[in-house]
Short mmCIF file of C-alpha atoms in Angstrom, two decimals:
data_model
loop_
_atom_site.label_atom_id
_atom_site.label_comp_id
_atom_site.label_asym_id
_atom_site.label_seq_id
_atom_site.Cartn_x
_atom_site.Cartn_y
_atom_site.Cartn_z
CA UNK M 1259 92.39 137.54 219.81
CA UNK M 1260 94.73 137.44 217.47
CA UNK M 1261 94.94 134.42 214.75
CA UNK M 1262 97.38 131.25 215.73
CA UNK M 1263 100.23 130.68 213.89
CA UNK M 1264 99.42 127.08 213.17
CA UNK M 1265 100.32 127.07 209.77
CA UNK M 1266 102.72 129.24 207.59
CA UNK M 1267 103.11 129.64 203.82
CA UNK M 1268 106.22 130.79 201.75
CA UNK M 1269 106.46 131.61 198.28
CA UNK M 1270 108.78 129.08 197.57
CA UNK M 1271 106.24 126.15 199.23
CA UNK M 1272 104.96 124.01 196.06
CA UNK M 1273 102.66 121.58 198.04
CA UNK M 1274 99.45 120.25 195.96
CA UNK M 1275 96.38 121.40 197.87
CA UNK M 1276 94.09 118.44 198.68
CA UNK M 1277 91.01 117.72 196.41
CA UNK M 1278 88.88 118.96 199.58
CA UNK M 1279 90.94 121.97 199.29
CA UNK M 1280 90.86 122.33 195.57
CA UNK M 1281 87.00 122.16 195.60
CA UNK M 1282 86.31 124.43 198.24
CA UNK M 1283 84.40 127.82 197.39
CA UNK M 1284 86.87 130.43 197.32
CA UNK M 1285 84.85 133.28 197.34
CA UNK M 1286 82.96 131.77 200.41
CA UNK M 1287 85.87 131.66 202.50
CA UNK M 1288 87.17 135.52 201.49
CA UNK M 1289 83.47 136.20 202.79
CA UNK M 1290 84.33 134.56 205.95
CA UNK M 1291 87.41 136.06 206.40
CA UNK M 1292 85.98 139.23 205.87
CA UNK M 1293 83.28 138.83 208.07
CA UNK M 1294 85.05 137.60 211.64
CA UNK M 1295 88.30 137.66 212.25
CA UNK M 1296 88.04 134.25 213.88
CA UNK M 1297 88.03 132.82 210.37
CA UNK M 1298 91.86 134.83 209.84
CA UNK M 1299 93.47 131.25 209.58
CA UNK M 1300 91.50 130.30 206.46
CA UNK M 1301 93.84 132.89 204.20
CA UNK M 1302 96.05 129.86 204.29
CA UNK M 1303 94.05 127.78 202.51
CA UNK M 1304 93.65 130.44 199.76
CA UNK M 1305 97.42 130.94 199.25
CA UNK M 1306 98.08 127.03 199.28
CA UNK M 1307 95.59 127.26 196.21
CA UNK M 1308 97.53 129.93 194.45
CA UNK M 1309 100.40 127.78 194.39
CA UNK M 1310 98.41 124.85 192.76
CA UNK M 1311 99.71 123.60 189.54
CA UNK M 1312 96.37 123.48 188.45
CA UNK M 1313 95.87 126.51 185.99
CA UNK M 1314 91.93 126.72 186.98
CA UNK M 1315 92.64 126.44 190.50
CA UNK M 1316 95.08 129.12 190.07
CA UNK M 1317 92.99 131.43 188.50
CA UNK M 1318 90.58 130.90 191.10
CA UNK M 1319 92.29 132.00 194.04
CA UNK M 1320 93.99 135.22 192.01
CA UNK M 1321 90.60 136.48 192.04
CA UNK M 1322 89.91 135.59 195.36
CA UNK M 1323 92.93 136.81 196.65
CA UNK M 1324 92.78 140.19 194.65
CA UNK M 1325 89.06 140.62 196.50
CA UNK M 1326 90.40 139.66 200.17
CA UNK M 1327 93.25 142.28 200.14
CA UNK M 1328 91.96 144.92 198.17
CA UNK M 1329 89.12 145.00 200.94
CA UNK M 1330 91.46 144.93 203.26
CA UNK M 1331 93.83 147.71 202.08
CA UNK M 1332 90.38 149.78 202.05
CA UNK M 1333 89.20 148.71 205.35
CA UNK M 1334 93.15 149.66 206.48
CA UNK M 1335 93.16 146.46 208.54
CA UNK M 1336 96.55 145.86 207.25
CA UNK M 1337 99.45 147.19 210.12
CA UNK M 1338 100.83 150.39 208.61
CA UNK M 1339 104.20 151.77 208.99
CA UNK M 1340 107.51 149.03 209.12
CA UNK M 1341 106.51 145.45 209.78
CA UNK M 1342 107.85 143.62 212.76
CA UNK M 1343 108.25 140.41 212.20
CA UNK M 1344 105.74 137.67 213.20
CA UNK M 1345 107.37 136.14 216.11
CA UNK M 1346 108.14 139.34 217.84
CA UNK M 1347 104.68 140.67 217.51
CA UNK M 1348 103.54 137.25 219.32
CA UNK M 1349 105.57 137.87 221.89
CA UNK M 1350 105.89 142.01 221.96
CA UNK M 1351 103.26 144.56 223.74
CA UNK M 1352 100.81 144.76 220.66
CA UNK M 1353 97.70 144.56 221.07
CA UNK M 1354 94.86 142.18 219.26
CA UNK M 1355 93.78 144.22 216.92
CA UNK M 1356 97.55 144.85 215.62
CA UNK M 1357 98.12 141.15 215.89
CA UNK M 1358 95.93 140.97 213.55
CA UNK M 1359 97.29 143.50 211.05
CA UNK M 1360 100.40 142.37 211.56
CA UNK M 1361 99.46 138.49 210.53
CA UNK M 1362 97.43 139.68 207.65
CA UNK M 1363 100.15 141.91 206.23
CA UNK M 1364 102.22 138.79 205.84
CA UNK M 1365 99.91 137.06 204.15
CA UNK M 1366 99.46 139.94 202.15
CA UNK M 1367 103.23 139.64 201.52
CA UNK M 1368 103.64 136.44 200.59
CA UNK M 1369 100.49 136.70 198.22
CA UNK M 1370 102.45 139.38 196.63
CA UNK M 1371 105.50 137.05 196.24
CA UNK M 1372 103.65 134.55 195.07
CA UNK M 1373 101.82 136.51 192.11
CA UNK M 1374 105.55 138.14 191.30
CA UNK M 1375 106.54 134.71 190.72
CA UNK M 1376 103.61 133.83 188.70
CA UNK M 1377 104.61 136.62 186.07
CA UNK M 1378 107.11 133.88 185.03
CA UNK M 1379 104.27 131.29 184.55
CA UNK M 1380 104.10 128.72 181.92
CA UNK M 1381 100.21 129.33 180.79
CA UNK M 1382 99.86 132.92 179.60
CA UNK M 1383 96.50 133.43 180.97
CA UNK M 1384 98.05 132.77 184.67
CA UNK M 1385 100.90 135.49 184.18
CA UNK M 1386 97.97 137.62 182.68
CA UNK M 1387 95.64 137.58 185.91
CA UNK M 1388 98.55 137.90 188.19
CA UNK M 1389 99.42 141.11 186.65
CA UNK M 1390 96.31 142.33 186.81
CA UNK M 1391 96.10 141.47 190.28
CA UNK M 1392 99.36 142.91 191.53
CA UNK M 1393 98.30 146.52 189.83
CA UNK M 1394 95.04 146.91 191.60
CA UNK M 1395 97.19 146.37 194.70
CA UNK M 1396 99.26 148.83 193.48
CA UNK M 1397 96.13 151.04 192.99
CA UNK M 1398 94.63 149.88 196.51
CA UNK M 1399 98.08 150.95 197.98
CA UNK M 1400 98.04 154.07 196.73
CA UNK M 1401 94.82 154.80 197.81
CA UNK M 1402 95.76 153.30 201.30
CA UNK M 1403 99.31 153.52 201.65
CA UNK M 1404 101.17 151.34 203.59
CA UNK M 1405 104.38 153.19 204.41
CA UNK M 1406 105.58 156.55 205.38
CA UNK M 1407 106.97 157.43 202.23
CA UNK M 1408 108.82 160.87 200.98
CA UNK M 1409 105.05 162.85 200.29
CA UNK M 1410 107.38 165.66 198.37
CA UNK M 1411 109.45 163.14 195.68
CA UNK M 1412 106.69 160.26 195.42
CA UNK M 1413 103.45 161.15 197.43
CA UNK M 1414 101.76 157.95 198.44
CA UNK M 1415 102.65 156.04 195.50
CA UNK M 1416 103.69 152.20 195.77
CA UNK M 1417 107.05 152.84 193.79
CA UNK M 1418 108.35 149.68 195.42
CA UNK M 1419 105.56 147.16 194.22
CA UNK M 1420 106.16 149.11 190.62
CA UNK M 1421 109.69 148.13 190.65
CA UNK M 1422 109.12 144.76 191.54
CA UNK M 1423 106.62 144.07 188.39
CA UNK M 1424 108.77 146.00 186.20
CA UNK M 1425 111.98 144.04 187.31
CA UNK M 1426 109.82 140.35 186.37
CA UNK M 1427 108.26 141.95 183.09
CA UNK M 1428 111.93 142.35 182.17
CA UNK M 1429 112.79 138.95 182.11
CA UNK M 1430 116.60 138.07 180.76
CA UNK M 1431 115.45 134.58 179.34
CA UNK M 1432 111.69 134.59 178.09
CA UNK M 1433 110.10 137.12 175.82
CA UNK M 1434 107.12 138.76 177.52
CA UNK M 1435 106.04 141.15 174.70
CA UNK M 1436 102.41 139.41 174.99
CA UNK M 1437 102.65 140.41 178.94
CA UNK M 1438 103.74 143.62 178.40
CA UNK M 1439 101.08 144.94 176.12
CA UNK M 1440 98.28 143.55 178.95
CA UNK M 1441 100.24 146.41 180.84
CA UNK M 1442 99.11 148.88 177.93
CA UNK M 1443 95.72 149.89 180.31
CA UNK M 1444 97.24 150.94 183.24
CA UNK M 1445 100.00 153.17 181.33
CA UNK M 1446 97.25 155.49 180.22
CA UNK M 1447 97.36 156.17 184.31
CA UNK M 1448 100.00 159.37 184.21
CA UNK M 1449 101.72 158.22 187.53
CA UNK M 1450 102.16 154.74 186.76
CA UNK M 1451 103.55 155.64 183.65
CA UNK M 1452 106.49 157.84 185.42
CA UNK M 1453 107.12 155.43 188.10
CA UNK M 1454 107.25 152.43 185.68
CA UNK M 1455 109.53 154.55 183.34
CA UNK M 1456 111.71 155.37 186.58
CA UNK M 1457 111.49 152.01 187.19
CA UNK M 1458 113.01 150.98 183.65
CA UNK M 1459 116.08 153.28 184.21
CA UNK M 1460 116.82 151.31 187.32
CA UNK M 1461 116.50 147.65 186.20
CA UNK M 1462 118.65 148.68 182.79
CA UNK M 1463 121.29 150.66 184.63
CA UNK M 1464 121.31 147.39 187.47
CA UNK M 1465 121.25 144.59 184.80
CA UNK M 1466 123.74 146.06 182.26
CA UNK M 1467 126.19 147.22 184.48
CA UNK M 1468 126.12 143.91 186.33
CA UNK M 1469 126.42 142.25 182.85
CA UNK M 1470 129.19 144.81 181.97
CA UNK M 1471 127.32 145.94 179.15
CA UNK M 1472 126.93 142.38 176.94
CA UNK M 1473 124.48 142.32 174.06
CA UNK M 1474 121.44 140.27 176.20
CA UNK M 1475 119.15 139.88 173.41
CA UNK M 1476 116.03 138.87 175.11
CA UNK M 1477 116.13 141.07 177.87
CA UNK M 1478 116.60 144.06 175.24
CA UNK M 1479 114.24 143.28 173.24
CA UNK M 1480 111.41 143.45 176.83
CA UNK M 1481 113.15 146.47 177.71
CA UNK M 1482 112.46 147.92 173.68
CA UNK M 1483 108.84 145.92 174.01
CA UNK M 1484 108.15 147.89 177.37
CA UNK M 1485 109.84 151.45 176.34
CA UNK M 1486 108.24 151.66 172.80
CA UNK M 1487 105.03 151.36 174.09
CA UNK M 1488 105.11 154.47 176.06
CA UNK M 1489 104.74 158.05 175.29
CA UNK M 1490 104.72 161.13 177.17
CA UNK M 1491 101.25 163.75 176.82
CA UNK M 1492 101.91 166.83 174.91
CA UNK M 1493 101.25 169.49 177.25
CA UNK M 1494 100.94 169.66 180.90
CA UNK M 1495 97.24 170.15 181.44
CA UNK M 1496 96.40 166.78 179.51
CA UNK M 1497 98.53 165.28 182.98
CA UNK M 1498 94.73 164.56 184.69
CA UNK M 1499 94.22 160.97 184.67
CA UNK M 1500 96.29 159.39 188.06
CA UNK M 1501 96.18 156.26 189.51
CA UNK M 1502 96.71 158.10 192.79
CA UNK M 1503 94.69 160.81 193.82
CA UNK M 1504 95.87 164.02 194.53
CA UNK M 1505 95.55 167.07 196.79
CA UNK M 1506 96.26 170.93 196.28
CA UNK M 1507 98.97 170.40 199.12
CA UNK M 1508 100.93 167.85 197.14
CA UNK M 1509 101.37 170.25 193.72
CA UNK M 1510 104.78 169.57 193.75
CA UNK M 1511 104.60 165.58 193.37
CA UNK M 1512 107.50 165.16 190.16
CA UNK M 1513 104.19 162.71 188.60
CA UNK M 1514 102.04 165.74 188.38
CA UNK M 1515 104.83 167.54 186.00
CA UNK M 1516 105.41 167.25 182.48
CA UNK M 1517 108.99 168.27 182.63
CA UNK M 1518 109.73 165.88 185.14
CA UNK M 1519 107.99 163.21 183.01
CA UNK M 1520 109.83 164.45 180.05
CA UNK M 1521 113.14 163.97 181.91
CA UNK M 1522 112.55 160.31 183.17
CA UNK M 1523 111.62 159.86 179.76
CA UNK M 1524 114.65 161.26 177.83
CA UNK M 1525 117.18 159.27 181.32
CA UNK M 1526 115.42 155.60 180.53
CA UNK M 1527 116.21 156.24 176.91
CA UNK M 1528 119.91 157.43 176.90
CA UNK M 1529 120.45 155.24 180.10
CA UNK M 1530 119.38 151.90 177.28
CA UNK M 1531 121.02 153.33 174.49
CA UNK M 1532 124.28 154.13 176.29
CA UNK M 1533 124.90 150.15 175.93
CA UNK M 1534 125.87 147.65 173.40
CA UNK M 1535 122.55 146.61 170.97
CA UNK M 1536 121.72 143.78 168.90
CA UNK M 1537 121.89 145.09 165.12
CA UNK M 1538 118.49 144.08 164.90
CA UNK M 1539 117.09 146.17 167.82
CA UNK M 1540 119.56 149.19 166.44
CA UNK M 1541 117.11 149.14 163.44
CA UNK M 1542 114.06 148.79 165.59
CA UNK M 1543 115.28 152.19 167.95
CA UNK M 1544 115.98 154.23 164.68
CA UNK M 1545 112.95 153.61 163.01
CA UNK M 1546 110.38 154.94 165.82
CA UNK M 1547 113.24 157.59 167.35
CA UNK M 1548 112.27 160.67 165.06
CA UNK M 1549 108.30 160.79 165.83
CA UNK M 1550 108.61 158.53 169.17
CA UNK M 1551 111.27 159.39 171.37
CA UNK M 1552 112.89 162.92 170.03
CA UNK M 1553 109.32 164.53 170.46
CA UNK M 1554 108.82 163.47 174.51
CA UNK M 1555 112.40 164.36 174.98
CA UNK M 1556 113.68 167.55 177.24
CA UNK M 1557 116.71 168.12 175.30
CA UNK M 1558 116.29 166.14 171.77
CA UNK M 1559 119.77 167.02 171.09
CA UNK M 1560 121.33 164.96 173.80
CA UNK M 1561 120.51 162.11 171.14
CA UNK M 1562 123.37 163.81 168.62
CA UNK M 1563 126.35 161.33 169.44
CA UNK M 1564 123.69 157.90 169.23
CA UNK M 1565 122.73 159.44 166.08
CA UNK M 1566 125.86 160.52 164.50
CA UNK M 1567 127.54 157.16 165.71
CA UNK M 1568 124.76 155.32 163.63
CA UNK M 1569 124.91 157.58 160.72
CA UNK M 1570 128.46 156.47 160.80
CA UNK M 1571 127.97 152.83 160.85
CA UNK M 1572 126.67 152.34 157.09
CA UNK M 1573 123.82 150.55 155.05
CA UNK M 1574 120.58 150.64 156.43
CA UNK M 1575 121.39 151.75 159.85
CA UNK M 1576 122.94 154.55 158.38
CA UNK M 1577 119.60 155.16 156.05
CA UNK M 1578 117.49 154.92 159.25
CA UNK M 1579 120.12 157.31 160.83
CA UNK M 1580 118.74 160.50 158.50
CA UNK M 1581 115.13 160.59 160.13
CA UNK M 1582 116.51 161.79 163.49
CA UNK M 1583 119.41 163.51 162.15
CA UNK M 1584 116.48 165.62 159.56
CA UNK M 1585 114.99 166.46 163.07
CA UNK M 1586 117.93 167.41 164.90
CA UNK M 1587 119.39 169.61 162.23
CA UNK M 1588 115.86 171.37 160.96
CA UNK M 1589 114.66 171.74 164.44
CA UNK M 1590 117.42 171.90 167.02
CA UNK M 1591 120.23 173.66 164.87
CA UNK M 1592 122.62 170.43 164.69
CA UNK M 1593 125.58 171.47 162.72
CA UNK M 1594 127.07 168.23 161.13
CA UNK M 1595 130.05 169.55 158.51
CA UNK M 1596 130.61 165.72 157.09
CA UNK M 1597 126.40 165.45 156.48
CA UNK M 1598 126.52 165.57 152.89
CA UNK M 1599 129.66 163.59 152.12
CA UNK M 1600 128.06 160.51 154.51
CA UNK M 1601 124.87 160.73 152.30
CA UNK M 1602 126.73 161.42 148.64
CA UNK M 1603 128.57 157.84 149.95
CA UNK M 1604 125.29 156.37 150.91
CA UNK M 1605 124.33 155.68 147.26
CA UNK M 1606 125.01 152.45 146.98
CA UNK M 1607 123.63 149.38 144.86
CA UNK M 1608 121.93 148.05 148.24
CA UNK M 1609 119.85 151.52 148.65
CA UNK M 1610 117.37 150.40 145.78
CA UNK M 1611 116.97 146.67 147.21
CA UNK M 1612 115.99 147.92 150.95
CA UNK M 1613 112.86 147.86 152.82
CA UNK M 1614 113.71 151.55 154.09
CA UNK M 1615 114.35 152.95 150.14
CA UNK M 1616 111.17 155.14 150.20
CA UNK M 1617 112.21 156.70 153.24
CA UNK M 1618 115.85 157.40 151.82
CA UNK M 1619 114.66 159.01 148.84
CA UNK M 1620 112.28 160.77 150.34
CA UNK M 1621 114.59 162.41 153.34
CA UNK M 1622 117.46 162.63 150.43
CA UNK M 1623 114.48 165.03 148.39
CA UNK M 1624 113.95 167.20 151.23
CA UNK M 1625 117.61 167.66 152.14
CA UNK M 1626 118.25 168.46 148.39
CA UNK M 1627 115.52 170.88 147.88
CA UNK M 1628 116.04 174.21 148.03
CA UNK M 1629 113.11 175.56 149.70
CA UNK M 1630 115.44 173.79 153.05
CA UNK M 1631 118.80 175.32 151.60
CA UNK M 1632 119.04 178.27 154.03
CA UNK M 1633 119.57 176.01 157.08
CA UNK M 1634 121.69 173.14 155.14
CA UNK M 1635 124.53 175.55 153.84
CA UNK M 1636 125.17 176.13 157.71
CA UNK M 1637 126.13 172.55 157.87
CA UNK M 1638 128.18 172.01 154.99
CA UNK M 1639 131.81 173.22 153.77
CA UNK M 1640 132.01 177.18 152.14
CA UNK M 1641 130.11 176.61 148.66
CA UNK M 1642 132.61 176.81 145.37
CA UNK M 1643 129.50 178.00 143.71
CA UNK M 1644 125.77 178.77 143.78
CA UNK M 1645 123.32 177.35 142.18
CA UNK M 1646 120.41 179.56 141.12
CA UNK M 1647 117.93 180.24 144.35
CA UNK M 1648 119.70 177.29 145.72
CA UNK M 1649 122.51 177.75 148.58
CA UNK M 1650 123.99 174.32 147.31
CA UNK M 1651 127.31 174.06 145.71
CA UNK M 1652 127.31 173.21 142.41
CA UNK M 1653 129.33 170.65 142.61
CA UNK M 1654 127.48 169.04 145.28
CA UNK M 1655 124.31 168.56 143.49
CA UNK M 1656 126.24 167.69 140.62
CA UNK M 1657 127.58 164.36 142.17
CA UNK M 1658 124.84 163.42 143.38
CA UNK M 1659 122.97 163.37 140.13
CA UNK M 1660 125.86 161.76 138.77
CA UNK M 1661 126.03 159.56 141.18
CA UNK M 1662 122.63 158.38 141.08
CA UNK M 1663 122.77 158.15 136.99
CA UNK M 1664 125.99 155.82 137.53
CA UNK M 1665 124.23 153.37 140.01
CA UNK M 1666 121.20 153.81 137.53
CA UNK M 1667 123.35 151.32 135.18
CA UNK M 1668 122.44 148.43 137.49
CA UNK M 1669 119.02 149.41 139.35
CA UNK M 1670 116.10 147.45 138.82
CA UNK M 1671 112.83 149.58 137.08
CA UNK M 1672 111.08 150.15 140.36
CA UNK M 1673 114.04 151.96 141.61
CA UNK M 1674 114.64 153.74 138.55
CA UNK M 1675 111.04 155.27 138.26
CA UNK M 1676 112.18 156.77 141.08
CA UNK M 1677 115.61 157.25 140.51
CA UNK M 1678 115.25 159.39 137.00
CA UNK M 1679 112.50 161.80 138.31
CA UNK M 1680 114.73 162.53 141.33
CA UNK M 1681 117.51 163.25 139.10
CA UNK M 1682 115.59 165.39 136.58
CA UNK M 1683 114.13 167.58 139.95
CA UNK M 1684 117.88 168.17 141.25
CA UNK M 1685 118.31 169.51 137.68
CA UNK M 1686 115.18 171.70 137.53
CA UNK M 1687 116.33 173.22 141.22
CA UNK M 1688 119.70 174.40 139.98
CA UNK M 1689 119.81 175.29 136.49
CA UNK M 1690 123.48 175.35 136.63
CA UNK M 1691 123.85 171.42 136.60
CA UNK M 1692 122.25 171.54 132.62
CA UNK M 1693 125.74 171.75 131.57
CA UNK M 1694 125.53 167.92 132.50
CA UNK M 1695 123.18 167.28 129.90
CA UNK M 1696 124.42 169.50 126.76
CA UNK M 1697 128.15 169.15 126.84
CA UNK M 1698 129.32 169.84 123.61
CA UNK M 1699 131.76 167.20 122.10
CA UNK M 1700 134.35 167.32 119.05
CA UNK M 1701 132.04 164.92 116.60
CA UNK M 1702 131.83 161.58 117.28
CA UNK M 1703 135.09 161.09 119.30
CA UNK M 1704 134.47 159.14 122.01
CA UNK M 1705 135.46 160.86 125.31
CA UNK M 1706 136.31 159.04 128.53
CA UNK M 1707 134.24 159.89 131.72
CA UNK M 1708 136.17 161.97 134.18
CA UNK M 1709 133.68 161.00 136.71
CA UNK M 1710 135.62 158.82 139.43
CA UNK M 1711 133.40 156.40 141.14
CA UNK M 1712 135.54 155.46 144.16
CA UNK M 1713 136.11 158.82 145.33
CA UNK M 1714 134.07 159.65 148.78
CA UNK M 1715 134.22 163.31 148.92
CA UNK M 1716 131.64 164.86 146.21
CA UNK M 1717 134.13 167.84 145.68
CA UNK M 1718 136.94 165.39 144.39
CA UNK M 1719 134.76 163.34 142.00
CA UNK M 1720 134.68 165.59 138.69
CA UNK M 1721 131.34 165.23 138.23
CA UNK M 1722 130.97 168.55 136.86
CA UNK M 1723 133.37 167.17 134.12
CA UNK M 1724 131.58 164.77 133.19
CA UNK M 1725 127.75 164.05 131.54
CA UNK M 1726 124.97 162.02 132.00
CA UNK M 1727 125.35 160.11 129.21
CA UNK M 1728 123.61 156.33 131.60
CA UNK M 1729 120.21 158.02 131.30
CA UNK M 1730 120.64 158.18 127.25
CA UNK M 1731 121.92 154.55 127.61
CA UNK M 1732 118.90 154.02 129.71
CA UNK M 1733 116.53 155.09 126.63
CA UNK M 1734 117.31 151.15 125.51
CA UNK M 1735 116.01 149.61 128.32
CA UNK M 1736 114.21 146.48 128.58
CA UNK M 1737 111.12 147.90 130.15
CA UNK M 1738 108.80 150.47 128.38
CA UNK M 1739 108.29 152.93 131.41
CA UNK M 1740 111.57 153.10 132.11
CA UNK M 1741 113.23 153.89 128.57
CA UNK M 1742 109.97 156.38 128.73
CA UNK M 1743 111.30 158.16 131.57
CA UNK M 1744 114.60 158.09 129.94
CA UNK M 1745 113.59 160.07 126.64
CA UNK M 1746 112.74 162.91 128.38
CA UNK M 1747 116.21 164.02 128.71
CA UNK M 1748 116.15 164.56 125.03
CA UNK M 1749 113.88 167.67 125.24
CA UNK M 1750 113.84 171.02 127.89
CA UNK M 1751 112.65 170.02 131.21
CA UNK M 1752 109.35 171.40 131.81
CA UNK M 1753 109.86 174.01 135.27
CA UNK M 1754 107.32 171.75 137.19
CA UNK M 1755 108.87 169.27 139.39
CA UNK M 1756 107.88 165.67 139.16
CA UNK M 1757 105.82 164.28 142.21
CA UNK M 1758 108.49 161.48 143.16
CA UNK M 1759 106.07 160.26 146.17
CA UNK M 1760 103.76 158.92 143.83
CA UNK M 1761 106.60 156.57 143.09
CA UNK M 1762 108.28 155.99 146.51
CA UNK M 1763 106.43 152.89 146.95
CA UNK M 1764 106.11 151.19 144.08
CA UNK M 1765 106.57 147.31 144.14
CA UNK M 1766 107.83 144.82 141.37
CA UNK M 1767 104.64 143.19 141.72
CA UNK M 1768 102.43 146.49 141.21
CA UNK M 1769 104.42 147.32 137.93
CA UNK M 1770 104.02 143.40 136.85
CA UNK M 1771 100.38 144.05 137.58
CA UNK M 1772 100.27 146.95 134.98
CA UNK M 1773 102.03 145.56 132.64
CA UNK M 1774 99.31 142.69 132.48
CA UNK M 1775 96.89 144.78 132.37
CA UNK M 1776 98.25 146.92 129.65
CA UNK M 1777 99.14 143.71 127.44
CA UNK M 1778 95.67 142.42 127.66
CA UNK M 1779 93.93 145.24 125.81
CA UNK M 1780 96.82 144.22 122.83
CA UNK M 1781 98.39 141.64 121.30
CA UNK M 1782 101.90 141.25 122.31
CA UNK M 1783 104.57 139.47 119.44
CA UNK M 1784 106.66 136.82 121.29
CA UNK M 1785 108.39 135.37 118.65
CA UNK M 1786 108.48 136.46 114.84
CA UNK M 1787 109.58 132.85 113.76
CA UNK M 1788 107.26 130.25 115.22
CA UNK M 1789 109.06 127.86 116.80
CA UNK M 1790 108.55 123.92 115.87
CA UNK M 1791 110.04 122.00 118.67
CA UNK M 1792 110.64 122.20 121.86
CA UNK M 1793 114.41 122.63 123.29
CA UNK M 1794 115.82 120.80 120.06
CA UNK M 1795 118.55 118.47 120.99
CA UNK M 1796 117.46 118.23 124.92
CA UNK M 1797 116.17 115.57 126.74
CA UNK M 1798 112.84 117.73 126.93
CA UNK M 1799 112.99 118.18 123.11
CA UNK M 1800 112.63 114.25 123.04
CA UNK M 1801 109.30 113.92 125.04
CA UNK M 1802 107.24 117.14 124.30
CA UNK M 1803 106.86 118.96 121.33
CA UNK M 1804 104.89 122.24 120.14
CA UNK M 1805 102.73 120.35 117.79
#
């Protein structure tokens, strides 16, 4: 006999359960429902507590509902196929068993709707518990599908449930980064990861198109947090961890193929990046793009437009775009005729102060190294002159050395300890640039520097007609380490290049600590005439003295 429809619970119901209901043993209720169909209506009590305003009551109900419906799915006691309306089921020609399954399937759907709403609950524990329960439902549905799916396309995976979960996680108003981190353990499943990526792509397209591509900081932050936690296996043989068990007859399942994973990963990121991003999001993407995005794409060259646009923005964003461009140029034969011109123009005073300074000089060192010139020479204009073993034109190397030397006049000591060895290495690699050090002059005549600092084209800046007098000036620098480094230009440079990796990360704090340690071993004179008054003639001098 089918259960009577004496009570109904919808996802919108907010009736607070009675004290008797709140204190009932939920696990006993579950046992009774599973033991006998005559207790089927007790499921309404579980759903009612699930909508309680008390956190502990909700947590208990989530666990009880999770156990109940997972067992019902396992025992195939939920109606399979297209679900008829409850009123039609009661009036229709269904057996008592089918009526029971239809009744429980409707209660299961109500439970899922309530849990999806709880993903926006004020209490994190409730949100986390609801997420875990929904993912267990997804696993149970995967093993015991409720719908007849396209087996070739989706196998028996509960795609619609995952799509609904992703939609709630990608909130438009609430930062869900903590809740998204809880999803990590489920993303280890290869099929879950595949359908999460597919759901993100679909969700982003719908939401951003509806908003006409406007910047949505909270939503885009949630999307980035979820996407940046996803990585694709390197080999197809690593695709072995599935939530839904595979069968030999379903070898064409897309979620079981590495190429399909790469494709959906690629479409997910391209779909996200085609819309306008907040500036801080732009930087976050560029920071991880070279090692967390490009290696997992089936066609990394599709990122060319995004990276070249970022490289042309200027400032820190251009610095961060260098890593991605390096990968595309070095590994995927990207042709970029204006690359070195834009790199040259990135050498502004701000480059010595940004937190990406070490990354920039590391990459600039690679781009200007002779060991890579067989590749770099294909992305710059025809060389005017070739320096030794390098294929870089001498004017280009001289322009970089001269611009760095000019910027060094106002750079902090920590930057100078990078810049000076960097310039020396350029001269070592390209002997034709030694003319910048040994340029003859007529006696003590003061010559006007022909170098054009404001010229954006390194071929037209006249660096080769100039000299590195700035380094001579730095020999009088107030910091002894800088002055010592600048003095090296007075003698012939050794053939061995300096290892700048040791100083790339140096900070002002570390430099001061080093100075203090040295000062402890010797007396440092501070004043050659002893002071007898403290700020004589000022208010402080009237109240303080040095006696």
